[in-house]
Coordinates of C-alpha atoms and ligand atoms in Angstrom, one line a residue:
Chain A
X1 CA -96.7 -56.3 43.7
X2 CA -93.1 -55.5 44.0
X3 CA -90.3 -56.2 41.2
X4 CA -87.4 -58.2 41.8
X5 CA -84.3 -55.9 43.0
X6 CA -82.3 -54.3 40.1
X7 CA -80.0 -51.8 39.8
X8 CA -81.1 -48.1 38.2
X9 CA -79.2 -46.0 35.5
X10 CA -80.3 -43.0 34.5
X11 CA -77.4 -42.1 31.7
X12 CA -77.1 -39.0 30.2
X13 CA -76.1 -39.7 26.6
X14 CA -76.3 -42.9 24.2
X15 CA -73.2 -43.5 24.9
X16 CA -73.2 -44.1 28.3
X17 CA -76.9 -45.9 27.5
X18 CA -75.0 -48.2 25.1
X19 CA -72.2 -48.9 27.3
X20 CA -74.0 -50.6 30.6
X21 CA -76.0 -52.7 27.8
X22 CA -72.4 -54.1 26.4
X23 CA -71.3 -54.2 29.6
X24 CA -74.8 -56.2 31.0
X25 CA -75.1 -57.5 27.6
X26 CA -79.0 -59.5 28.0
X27 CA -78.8 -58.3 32.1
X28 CA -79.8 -55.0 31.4
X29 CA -82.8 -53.4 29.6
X30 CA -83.6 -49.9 28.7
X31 CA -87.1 -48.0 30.0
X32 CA -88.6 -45.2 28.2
X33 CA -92.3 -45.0 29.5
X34 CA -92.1 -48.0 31.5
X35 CA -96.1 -48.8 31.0
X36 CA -95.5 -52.3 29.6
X37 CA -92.2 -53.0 31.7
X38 CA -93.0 -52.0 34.6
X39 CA -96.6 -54.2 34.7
X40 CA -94.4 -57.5 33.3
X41 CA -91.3 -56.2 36.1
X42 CA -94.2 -56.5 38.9
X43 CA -96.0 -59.7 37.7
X44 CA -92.5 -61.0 37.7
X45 CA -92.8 -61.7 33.8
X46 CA -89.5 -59.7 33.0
X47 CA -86.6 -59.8 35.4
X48 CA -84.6 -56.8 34.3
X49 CA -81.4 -56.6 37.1
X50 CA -80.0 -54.1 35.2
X51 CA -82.7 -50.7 34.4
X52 CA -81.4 -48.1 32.5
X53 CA -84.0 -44.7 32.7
X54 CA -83.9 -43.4 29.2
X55 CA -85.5 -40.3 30.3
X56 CA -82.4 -38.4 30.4
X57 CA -80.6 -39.2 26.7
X58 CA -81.1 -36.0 24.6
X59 CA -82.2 -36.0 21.1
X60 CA -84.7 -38.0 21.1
X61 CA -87.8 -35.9 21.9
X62 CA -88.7 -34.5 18.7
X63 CA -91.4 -34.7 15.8
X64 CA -89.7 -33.6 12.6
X65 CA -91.6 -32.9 9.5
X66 CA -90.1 -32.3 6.4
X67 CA -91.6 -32.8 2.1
X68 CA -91.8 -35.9 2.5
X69 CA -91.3 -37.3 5.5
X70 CA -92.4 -37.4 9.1
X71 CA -89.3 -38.4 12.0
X72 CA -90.8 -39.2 15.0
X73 CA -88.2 -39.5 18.3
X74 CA -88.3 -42.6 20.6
X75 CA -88.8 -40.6 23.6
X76 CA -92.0 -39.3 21.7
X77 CA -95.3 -39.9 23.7
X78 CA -98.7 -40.9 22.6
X79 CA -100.2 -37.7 24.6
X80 CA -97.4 -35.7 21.9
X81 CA -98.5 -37.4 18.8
X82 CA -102.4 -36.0 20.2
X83 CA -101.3 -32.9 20.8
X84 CA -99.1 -31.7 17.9
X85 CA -101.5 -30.0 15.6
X86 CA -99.2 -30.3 12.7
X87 CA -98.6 -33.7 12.4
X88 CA -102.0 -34.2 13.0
X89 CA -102.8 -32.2 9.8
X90 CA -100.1 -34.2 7.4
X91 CA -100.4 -37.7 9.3
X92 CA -104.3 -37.4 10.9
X93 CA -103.9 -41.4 11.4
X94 CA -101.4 -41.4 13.8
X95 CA -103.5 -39.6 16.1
X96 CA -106.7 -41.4 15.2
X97 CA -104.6 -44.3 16.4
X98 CA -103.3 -42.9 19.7
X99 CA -106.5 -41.5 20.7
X100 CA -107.4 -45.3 20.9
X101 CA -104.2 -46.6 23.0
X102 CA -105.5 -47.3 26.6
X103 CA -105.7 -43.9 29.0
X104 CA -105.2 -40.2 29.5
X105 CA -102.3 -41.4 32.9
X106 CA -100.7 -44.4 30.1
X107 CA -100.6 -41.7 27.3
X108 CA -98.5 -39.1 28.9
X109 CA -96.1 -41.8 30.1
X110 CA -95.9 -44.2 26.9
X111 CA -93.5 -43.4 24.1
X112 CA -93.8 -44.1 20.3
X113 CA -90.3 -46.2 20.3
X114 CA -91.7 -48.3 23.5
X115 CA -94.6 -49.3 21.5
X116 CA -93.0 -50.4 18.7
X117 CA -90.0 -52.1 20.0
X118 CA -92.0 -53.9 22.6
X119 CA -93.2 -56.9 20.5
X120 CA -96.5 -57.2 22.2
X121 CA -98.5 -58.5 19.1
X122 CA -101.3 -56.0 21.3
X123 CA -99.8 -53.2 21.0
X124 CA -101.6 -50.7 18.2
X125 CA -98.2 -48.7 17.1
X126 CA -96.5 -51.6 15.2
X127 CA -99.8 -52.5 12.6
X128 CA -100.0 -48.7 12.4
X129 CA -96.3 -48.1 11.5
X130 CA -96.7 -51.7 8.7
X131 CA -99.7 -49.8 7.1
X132 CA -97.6 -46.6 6.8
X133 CA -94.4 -48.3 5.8
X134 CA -92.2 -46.8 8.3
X135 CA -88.6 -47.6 9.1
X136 CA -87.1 -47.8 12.3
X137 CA -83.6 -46.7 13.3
X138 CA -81.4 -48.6 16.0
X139 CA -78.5 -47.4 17.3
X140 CA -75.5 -50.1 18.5
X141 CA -71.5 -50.3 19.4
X142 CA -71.1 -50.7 15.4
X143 CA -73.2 -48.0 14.7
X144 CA -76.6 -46.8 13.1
X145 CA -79.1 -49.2 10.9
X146 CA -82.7 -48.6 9.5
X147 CA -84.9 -51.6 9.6
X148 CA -88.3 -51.6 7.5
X149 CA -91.6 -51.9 10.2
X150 CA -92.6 -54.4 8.0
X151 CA -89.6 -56.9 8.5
X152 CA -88.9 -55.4 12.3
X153 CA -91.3 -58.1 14.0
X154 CA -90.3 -61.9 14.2
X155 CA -93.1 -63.4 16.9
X156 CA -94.2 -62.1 19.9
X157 CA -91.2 -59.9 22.1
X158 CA -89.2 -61.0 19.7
X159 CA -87.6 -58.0 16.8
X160 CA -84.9 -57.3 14.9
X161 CA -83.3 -55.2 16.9
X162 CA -80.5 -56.7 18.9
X163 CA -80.5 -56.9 22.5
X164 CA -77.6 -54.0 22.5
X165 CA -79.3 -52.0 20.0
X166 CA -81.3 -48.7 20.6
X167 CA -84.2 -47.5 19.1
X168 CA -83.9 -43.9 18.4
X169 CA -86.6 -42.4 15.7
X170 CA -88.8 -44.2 13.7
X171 CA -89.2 -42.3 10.0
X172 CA -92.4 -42.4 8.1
X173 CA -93.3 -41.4 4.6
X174 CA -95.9 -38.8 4.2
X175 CA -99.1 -40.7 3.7
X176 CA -101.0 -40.1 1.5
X177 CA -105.0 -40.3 1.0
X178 CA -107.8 -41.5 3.1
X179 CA -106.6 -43.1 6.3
X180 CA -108.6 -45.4 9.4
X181 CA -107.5 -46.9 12.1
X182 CA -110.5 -48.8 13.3
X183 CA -110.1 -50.9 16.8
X184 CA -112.4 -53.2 18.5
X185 CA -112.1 -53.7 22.3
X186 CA -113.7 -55.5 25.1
X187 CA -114.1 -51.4 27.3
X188 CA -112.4 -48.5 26.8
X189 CA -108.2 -48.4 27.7
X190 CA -108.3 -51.9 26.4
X191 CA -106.0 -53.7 23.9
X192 CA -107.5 -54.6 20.5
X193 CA -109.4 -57.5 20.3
X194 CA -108.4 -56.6 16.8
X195 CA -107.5 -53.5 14.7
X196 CA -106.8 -52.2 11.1
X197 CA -104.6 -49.4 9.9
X198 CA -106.1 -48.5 6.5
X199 CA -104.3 -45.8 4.0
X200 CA -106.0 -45.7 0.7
X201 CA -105.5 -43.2 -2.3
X202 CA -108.4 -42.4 -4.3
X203 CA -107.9 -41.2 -8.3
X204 CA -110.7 -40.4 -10.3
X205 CA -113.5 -43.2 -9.0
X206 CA -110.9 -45.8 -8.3
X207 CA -108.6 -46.7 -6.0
X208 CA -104.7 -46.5 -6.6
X209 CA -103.1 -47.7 -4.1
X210 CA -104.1 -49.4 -0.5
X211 CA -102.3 -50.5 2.3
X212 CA -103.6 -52.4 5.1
X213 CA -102.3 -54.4 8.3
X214 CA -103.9 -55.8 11.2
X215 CA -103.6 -55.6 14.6
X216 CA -103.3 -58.3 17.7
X217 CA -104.7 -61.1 15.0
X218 CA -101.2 -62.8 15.3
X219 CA -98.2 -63.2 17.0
X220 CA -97.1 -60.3 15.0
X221 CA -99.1 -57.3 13.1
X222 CA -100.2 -58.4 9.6
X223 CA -99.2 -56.4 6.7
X224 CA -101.9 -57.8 4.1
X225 CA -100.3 -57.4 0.9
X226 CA -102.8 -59.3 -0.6
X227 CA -105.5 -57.3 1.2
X228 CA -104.3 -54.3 -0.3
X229 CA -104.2 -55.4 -3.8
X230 CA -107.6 -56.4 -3.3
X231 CA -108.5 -53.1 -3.3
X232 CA -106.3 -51.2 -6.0
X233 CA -107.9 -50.7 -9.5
X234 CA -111.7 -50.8 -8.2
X235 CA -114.0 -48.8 -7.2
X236 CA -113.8 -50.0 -3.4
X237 CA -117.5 -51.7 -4.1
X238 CA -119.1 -54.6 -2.3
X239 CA -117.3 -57.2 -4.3
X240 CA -113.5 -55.4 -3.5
X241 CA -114.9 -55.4 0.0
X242 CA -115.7 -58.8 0.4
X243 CA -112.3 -59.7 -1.6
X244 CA -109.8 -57.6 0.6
X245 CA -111.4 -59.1 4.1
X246 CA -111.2 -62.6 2.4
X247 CA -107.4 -62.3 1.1
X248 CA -106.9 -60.7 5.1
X249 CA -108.5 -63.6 6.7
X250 CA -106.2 -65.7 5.0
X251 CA -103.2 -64.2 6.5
X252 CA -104.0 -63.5 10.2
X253 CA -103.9 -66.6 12.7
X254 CA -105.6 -65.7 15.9
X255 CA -105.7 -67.6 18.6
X256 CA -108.3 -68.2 21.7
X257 CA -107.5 -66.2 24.6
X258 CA -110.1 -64.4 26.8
X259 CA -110.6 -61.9 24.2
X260 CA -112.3 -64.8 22.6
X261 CA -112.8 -67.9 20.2
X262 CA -110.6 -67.8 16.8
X263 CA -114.3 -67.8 15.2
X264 CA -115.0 -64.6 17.2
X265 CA -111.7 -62.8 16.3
X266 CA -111.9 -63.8 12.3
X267 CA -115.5 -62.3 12.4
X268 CA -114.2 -59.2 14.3
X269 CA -111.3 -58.8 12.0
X270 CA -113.9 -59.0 9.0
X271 CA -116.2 -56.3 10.4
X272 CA -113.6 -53.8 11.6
X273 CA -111.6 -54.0 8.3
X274 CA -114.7 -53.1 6.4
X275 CA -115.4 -50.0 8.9
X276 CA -111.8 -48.9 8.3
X277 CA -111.8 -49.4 4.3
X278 CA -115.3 -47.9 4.1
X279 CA -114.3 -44.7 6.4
X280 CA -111.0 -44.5 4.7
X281 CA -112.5 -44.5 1.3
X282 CA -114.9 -41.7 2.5
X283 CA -112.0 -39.7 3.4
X284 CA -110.1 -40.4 0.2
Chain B
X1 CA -78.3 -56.2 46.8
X2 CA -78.4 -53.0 44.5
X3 CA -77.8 -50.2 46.4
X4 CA -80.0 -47.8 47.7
X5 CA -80.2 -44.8 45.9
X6 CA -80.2 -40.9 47.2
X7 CA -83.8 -39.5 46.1
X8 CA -85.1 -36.4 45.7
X9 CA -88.1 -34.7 45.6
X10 CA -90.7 -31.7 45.7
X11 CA -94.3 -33.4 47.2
X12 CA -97.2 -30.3 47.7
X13 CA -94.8 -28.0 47.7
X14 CA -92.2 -29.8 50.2
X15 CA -88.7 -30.7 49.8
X16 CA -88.5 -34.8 50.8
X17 CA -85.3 -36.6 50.7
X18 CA -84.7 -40.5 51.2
X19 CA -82.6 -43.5 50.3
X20 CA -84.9 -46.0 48.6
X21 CA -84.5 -49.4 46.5
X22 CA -84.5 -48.6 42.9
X23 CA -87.7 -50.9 42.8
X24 CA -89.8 -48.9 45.4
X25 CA -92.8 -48.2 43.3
X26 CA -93.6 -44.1 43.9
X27 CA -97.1 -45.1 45.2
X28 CA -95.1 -46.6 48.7
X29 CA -92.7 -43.9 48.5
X30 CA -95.9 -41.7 49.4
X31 CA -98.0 -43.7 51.4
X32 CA -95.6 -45.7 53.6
X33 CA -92.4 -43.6 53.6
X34 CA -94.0 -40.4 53.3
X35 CA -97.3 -41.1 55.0
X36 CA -99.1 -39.1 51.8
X37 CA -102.1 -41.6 52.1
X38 CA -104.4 -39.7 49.6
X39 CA -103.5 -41.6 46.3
X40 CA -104.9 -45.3 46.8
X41 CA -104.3 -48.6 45.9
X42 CA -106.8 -49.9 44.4
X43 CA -105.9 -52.5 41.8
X44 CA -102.0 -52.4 41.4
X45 CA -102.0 -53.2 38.1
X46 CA -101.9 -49.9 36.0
X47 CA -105.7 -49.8 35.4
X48 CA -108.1 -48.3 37.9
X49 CA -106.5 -44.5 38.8
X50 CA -106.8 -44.3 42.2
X51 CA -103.5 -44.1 42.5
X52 CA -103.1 -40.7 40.5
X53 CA -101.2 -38.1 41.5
X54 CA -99.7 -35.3 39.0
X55 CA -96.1 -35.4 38.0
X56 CA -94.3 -32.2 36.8
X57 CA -98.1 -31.4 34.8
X58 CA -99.0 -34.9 33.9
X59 CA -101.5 -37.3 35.4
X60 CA -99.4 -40.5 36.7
X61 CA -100.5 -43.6 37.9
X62 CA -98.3 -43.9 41.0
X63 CA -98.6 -47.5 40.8
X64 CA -96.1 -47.5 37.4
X65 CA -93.8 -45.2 38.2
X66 CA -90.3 -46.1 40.7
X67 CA -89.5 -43.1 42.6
X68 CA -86.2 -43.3 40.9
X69 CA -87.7 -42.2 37.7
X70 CA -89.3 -39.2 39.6
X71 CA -86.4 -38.0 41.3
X72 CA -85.8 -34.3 40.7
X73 CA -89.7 -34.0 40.1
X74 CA -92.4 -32.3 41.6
X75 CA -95.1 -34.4 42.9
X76 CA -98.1 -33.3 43.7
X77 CA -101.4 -35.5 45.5
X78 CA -105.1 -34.5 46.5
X79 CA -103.6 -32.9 49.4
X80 CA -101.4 -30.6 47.6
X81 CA -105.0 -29.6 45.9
X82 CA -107.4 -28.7 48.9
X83 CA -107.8 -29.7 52.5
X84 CA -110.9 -29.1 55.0
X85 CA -110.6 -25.4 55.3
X86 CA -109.5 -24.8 51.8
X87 CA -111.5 -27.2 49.7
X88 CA -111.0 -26.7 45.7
X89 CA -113.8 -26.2 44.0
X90 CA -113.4 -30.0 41.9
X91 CA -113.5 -30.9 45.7
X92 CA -116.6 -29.2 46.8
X93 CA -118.0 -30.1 43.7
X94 CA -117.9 -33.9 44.5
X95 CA -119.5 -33.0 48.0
X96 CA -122.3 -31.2 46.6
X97 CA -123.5 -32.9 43.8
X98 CA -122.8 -36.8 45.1
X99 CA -120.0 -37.3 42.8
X100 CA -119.1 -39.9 45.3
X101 CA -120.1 -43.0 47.7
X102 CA -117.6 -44.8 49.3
X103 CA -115.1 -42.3 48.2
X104 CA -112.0 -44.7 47.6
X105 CA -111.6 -44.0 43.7
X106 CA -111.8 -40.3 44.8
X107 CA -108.5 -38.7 45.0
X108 CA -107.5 -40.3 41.9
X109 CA -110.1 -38.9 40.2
X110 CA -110.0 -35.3 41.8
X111 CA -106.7 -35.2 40.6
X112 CA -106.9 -36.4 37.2
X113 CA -109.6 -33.9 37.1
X114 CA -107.8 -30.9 38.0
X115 CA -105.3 -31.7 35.1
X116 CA -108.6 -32.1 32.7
X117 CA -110.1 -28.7 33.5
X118 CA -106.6 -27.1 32.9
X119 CA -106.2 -28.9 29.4
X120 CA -109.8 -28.3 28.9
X121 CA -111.4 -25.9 31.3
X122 CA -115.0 -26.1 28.9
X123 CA -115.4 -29.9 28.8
X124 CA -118.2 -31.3 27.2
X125 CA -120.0 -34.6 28.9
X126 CA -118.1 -36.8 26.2
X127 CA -114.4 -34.9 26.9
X128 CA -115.1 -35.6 30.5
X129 CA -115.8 -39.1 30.0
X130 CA -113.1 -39.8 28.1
X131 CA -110.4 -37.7 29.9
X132 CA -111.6 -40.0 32.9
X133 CA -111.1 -42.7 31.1
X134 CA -108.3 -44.2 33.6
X135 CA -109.8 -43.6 36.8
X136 CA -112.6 -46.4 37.4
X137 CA -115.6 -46.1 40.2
X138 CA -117.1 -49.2 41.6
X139 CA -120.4 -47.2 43.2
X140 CA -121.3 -43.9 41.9
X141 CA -122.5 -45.3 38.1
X142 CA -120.1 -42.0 36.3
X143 CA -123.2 -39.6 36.2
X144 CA -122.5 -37.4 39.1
X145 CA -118.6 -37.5 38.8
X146 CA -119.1 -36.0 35.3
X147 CA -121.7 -33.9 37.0
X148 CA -119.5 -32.7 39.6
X149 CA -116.4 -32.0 37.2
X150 CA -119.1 -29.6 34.8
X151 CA -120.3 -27.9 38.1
X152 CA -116.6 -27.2 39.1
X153 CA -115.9 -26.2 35.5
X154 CA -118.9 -23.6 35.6
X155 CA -117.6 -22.1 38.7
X156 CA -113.8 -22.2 38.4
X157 CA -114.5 -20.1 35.2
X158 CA -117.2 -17.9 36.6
X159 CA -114.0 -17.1 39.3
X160 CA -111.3 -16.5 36.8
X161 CA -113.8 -14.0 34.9
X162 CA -114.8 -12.3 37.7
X163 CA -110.7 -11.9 38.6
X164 CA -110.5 -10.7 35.6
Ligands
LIG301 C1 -103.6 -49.9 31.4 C2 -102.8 -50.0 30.1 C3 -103.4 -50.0 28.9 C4 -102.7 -50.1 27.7 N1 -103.4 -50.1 26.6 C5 -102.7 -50.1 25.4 C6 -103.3 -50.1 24.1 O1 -104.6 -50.2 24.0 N2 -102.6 -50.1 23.0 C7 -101.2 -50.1 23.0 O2 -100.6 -50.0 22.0 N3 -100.6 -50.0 24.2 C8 -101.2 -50.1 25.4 N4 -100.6 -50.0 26.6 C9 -99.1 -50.0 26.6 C10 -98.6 -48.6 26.5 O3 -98.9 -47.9 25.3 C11 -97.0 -48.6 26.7 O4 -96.7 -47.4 27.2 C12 -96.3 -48.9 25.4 O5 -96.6 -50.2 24.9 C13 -94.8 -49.0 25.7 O6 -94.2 -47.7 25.8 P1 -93.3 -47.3 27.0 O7 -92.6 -46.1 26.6 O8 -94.1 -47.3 28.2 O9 -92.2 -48.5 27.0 P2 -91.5 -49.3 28.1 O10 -92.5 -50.0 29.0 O11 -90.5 -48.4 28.8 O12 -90.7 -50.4 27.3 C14 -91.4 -51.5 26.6 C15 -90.3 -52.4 26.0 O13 -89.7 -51.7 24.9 C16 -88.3 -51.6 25.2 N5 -87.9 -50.2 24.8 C17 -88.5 -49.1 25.2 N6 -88.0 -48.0 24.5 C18 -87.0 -48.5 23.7 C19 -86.1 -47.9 22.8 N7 -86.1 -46.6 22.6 N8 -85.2 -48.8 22.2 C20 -85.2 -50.1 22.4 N9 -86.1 -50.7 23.2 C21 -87.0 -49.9 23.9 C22 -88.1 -51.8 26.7 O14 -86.8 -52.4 26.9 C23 -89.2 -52.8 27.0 O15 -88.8 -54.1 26.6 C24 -101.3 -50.0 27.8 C25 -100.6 -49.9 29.0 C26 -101.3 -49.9 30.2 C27 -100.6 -49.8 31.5
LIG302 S1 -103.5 -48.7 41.9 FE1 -102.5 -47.7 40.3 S2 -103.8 -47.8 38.6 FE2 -104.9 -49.0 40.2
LIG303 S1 -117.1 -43.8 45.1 FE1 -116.7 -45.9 45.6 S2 -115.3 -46.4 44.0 FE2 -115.9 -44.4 43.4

C-alpha cells in the first residue's frame, strides 16, 4: 500500500505553510498527525501532490488555561490532552473522550486540530467540541477568523474552513457541571458506532442547563438543541429521559453501513445517550 | 516525479542517511532499505502494531509514518532493545512465560511494551491491556502477553531497587 508520489514540505512558520497552499491552491494539503491522511493517501482515497509537514510551525503546541477559558493548540495530541493533569481537573471530559479515541501508537501521533478539521462524521473530537461550544480559529492570506464548532461542519469532509485556511487553536469555554462522553464500538481502537458528549449543570434538584450532541449518527455531529432543552428545568427523571432520547432521535439520520442497520444505530444512540445523561447527572 | 529527498536519521543508536521518495512509508525505509526486519507487516492499514517501533519516546506505527516526517529523529526497533546475548527482560519474559506462538505480532508488542513499563513501570492487568490496545495477536489469546509484561515489570523493578 503505497501513496501516489507527492512532493514534501516541511515549513517552518505559517507563513511559509500558507504560502505553498496559495501557491498549490486545492494541490496541496497540510498534515499534522497524519493518522487519517496517511490511511485515505494509501488506499488512494486522497491524492494529496502537494504534503506540507506541519510538524515544524511553532506556536501551536500549547494547552492554555485561563478564568474562563481553555485554548487548546492544533498541533495538540490526544496522548497530551490524557496526560495534562490540569486540564483534566477543569475540563475532565476532554480526556474521558480521548481515552476512547482508537490506540496508545494513534494517540501520540493524532492532534486535536486534525480531528476536528477532518470532517470524518467518525471522528469523536468534533461532537465533543459541539457539546462544549467551542470555536475554532483559521488562519488564511486575509487573516485570522473564529468559526463556532457548531456551524464548522457542512457534510462529511466537508467544513468551513477554506481550502487555504489553517486551523491553529480551537478555544473552549470552561464547562461547567457533570460531564460524559459515552461511546459504543464494535472492539476497542474502533470508531463509534455512536457517541454522546453530555455537559449538564445541576442547581438545587433540577437541572439548569444541558448540552448534548451526538457522534457518527450523521453526516455531521448532531448538536441536539432540542435534546438539551429536554432536560433543563427537571429533575433529569424517567420521563426527561425518555423526552431528551426522543427529541435526539428526531435529529440524527444514520445510515446502514457495516456498523449496522439504521434500526440498530437509533437503538444504540437511545441507550448510550441515557448512560451519558444518567452518569453526567451523577456527576453534577 | 518529486524529487527525492536527503534523509536523516539515528536507528539503535546508528547514524543512517539516504535519498528516499517523500512517499516511502518508514516501515520500508527499515526493512527493505535498511534491512531492520524486526518491525512487521502485518496488516498495513494502521491497526494491528506489529509494525511498532519507538520514535523520539513514542510508540509509532511504522506503517503511518513517511520517513520524511521522521527525519532528524531517533528511531529505535526490537533490535535496538535486546539481541541473543543481551535479551531485555520484556524479552526473556515472553520466552519464559509463553507470551508468544508464532511470534509475528512480537516485536511490535515488545516494543510498545518497553514504552508502557516506562510510563507505567507498576501496571495493573487492565493498564496492560489497554496500553496494548494497538498491538493485536492472532495465537496467544492475550493472557500470557499480559503475563509476560507483569513478570518483566516485577523484575525490571526488583533490578532498579537493588541498583539503588
Ligand atoms: C487505527 C485508527 C483508529 C482510529 N480511531 C479513532 C477514533 O476512535 N476516534 C477518532 O476520533 N479518531 C480515530 N482515529 C483518527 C485519529 O484520531 C486521527 O489522528 C485524527 O482523526 C486526525 O488527526 P491527525 O493529526 O492525525 O490529522 P491528519 O491525518 O494529519 O489530518 C487529517 C485531515 O485534517 C487536515 N488537517 C490536519 N491538521 C489541520 C490543521 N491544523 N488545519 C487544517 N487542516 C488540518 C488534513 O489536511 C487532513 O485532511 C483513528 C485512526 C487510526 C489510524
Ligand atoms: S502493519 Fe502497521 S499497524 Fe499493522
Ligand atoms: S504470537 Fe502469533 S500473532 Fe501473536
Amino acid at each position: 500500500m503505497i501513496p501516489a508520489a507527492f512532493e514534501y514540505y516541511r515549513p517552518k512558520d505559517m507563513d511559509g505553510v500558507l504560502s505553498i497552499l496559495e501557491e498549490h491552491g486545492d494541490d496541496a494539503r497540510v498534515m499534522a498527525g497524519g493518522h487519517s491522511l496517511i490511511p485515505m493517501m494509501k488506499l488512494r482515497m486522497a491524492d494529496v501532490p502537494h504534503l506540507i509537514d506541519l510538524q515544524d510551525v511553532g506556536g501551536m503546541s500549547d494547552i492554555e488555561l485561563t478564568a474562563d477559558s481553555i485554548r487548546i493548540g492544533a498541533l495538540v495530541t490526544q496522548a497530551d490532552i490524557i496526560d495534562h493533569a490540569r486540564l483534566a481537573a477543569a475540563a475532565p471530559i476532554l480526556r474521558e473522550a480521548a481515552l476512547q479515541i482508537a490506540d496508545p501508537q494513534v494517540r501520540y501521533m493524532g492532534t486535536i486540530g486534525g480531528n476536528v478539521a477532518n470532517g470524518d462524521p467518525g471522528n469523536d473530537m468534533p461532537g465533543l467540541m459541539q457539546c462544549l461550544n467551542a470555536s475554532f480559529t483559521v488562519v488564511g492570506a486575509d487573516g485570522e477568523r473564529d468559526i463556532p464548532a457548531r456551524e464548522f461542519y457542512e457534510a462529511a469532509y466537508m467544513t468551513a474552513r477554506e481550502d487555504e485556511e489553517v486551523l491553529t487553536t480551537v478555544t473552549i469555554p470552561l464547562p461547567k457541571g457533570g460531564y460524559a462522553y459515552e461511546k459504543q464500538k464494535r472492539k476497542i481502537g474502533d470508531y463509534a458506532t455512536a457517541a454522546a458528549a453530555v455537559q449538564i449543570v445541576k442547581d438545587g434538584s433540577n437541572c439548569v442547563s444541558a448540552s448534548i450532541a451526538m457522534t457518527n449518527l450523521s453526516d455531521t455531529p448532531i448538536y441536539s438543541e432540542d435534546a438539551s432543552a429536554a432536560l433543563v428545568g427537571t429533575a433529569v427523571d424517567a420521563a426527561a429521559l425518555d423526552a431528551a432520547v426522543a427529541a435526539m432521535l428526531e435529529d440524527i439520520d444514520p445510515t446502514e453501513d457495516n456498523r449496522g442497520p439504521i434500526a440498530f444505530k437509533n437503538h444504540v444512540a437511545g441507550v448510550i445517550l441515557r448512560r451519558a445523561i444518567t452518569r453526567a447527572w451523577s456527576r453534577a | 516525479m518529486p524529487k527525492k529527498m536527503h534523509i536523516k536519521l539515528n536507528v539503535n543508536g546508528k547514524d543512517e542517511e539516504f535519498l528516499a521518495e517523500p512517499r516511502e512509508l518508514l516501515i520500508y525505509t527499515l526493512r527493505e532499505r535498511l534491512n531492520i526486519t524486526g518491525p512487521h507487516i502485518g496488516c498495513e492499514t494502521s491497526h494491528c502494531g506489529a509494525c511498532t517501533v519507538t520514535i523520539d519516546g513514542k510508540s509509532v506505527k511504522a506503517c503511518t509514518i513517511f520517513a520524511a516526517q521522521a527525519d532528524g529523529k531517533e528511531v529505535t526497533t526490537i533490535e535496538g532493545i535486546g539481541g541473543p546475548d543481551d535479551l531485555h527482560p520484556l524479552q526473556n519474559a515472553f520466552k519464559e512465560h509463553h507470551g508468544l506462538q508464532c511470534g509475528y505480532c512480537t516485536p511490535g508488542m515488545i516494543t510498545r511494551a518497553t514504552k508502557l513499563l516506562e510510563e507505567n513501570p507498576n501496571p495493573t492487568e487492565e493498564e496492560i491491556r489497554f496500553g496494548m490496545a494497538g498491538n493485536i495477536c492472532r495465537c496467544t489469546g492475550y493472557q500470557n502477553i499480559v503475563k509476560s509484561i507483569q513478570a518483566a515489570a516485577t523484575e525490571m523493578n526488583a533490578a532498579k531497587e537493588a541498583a539503588e
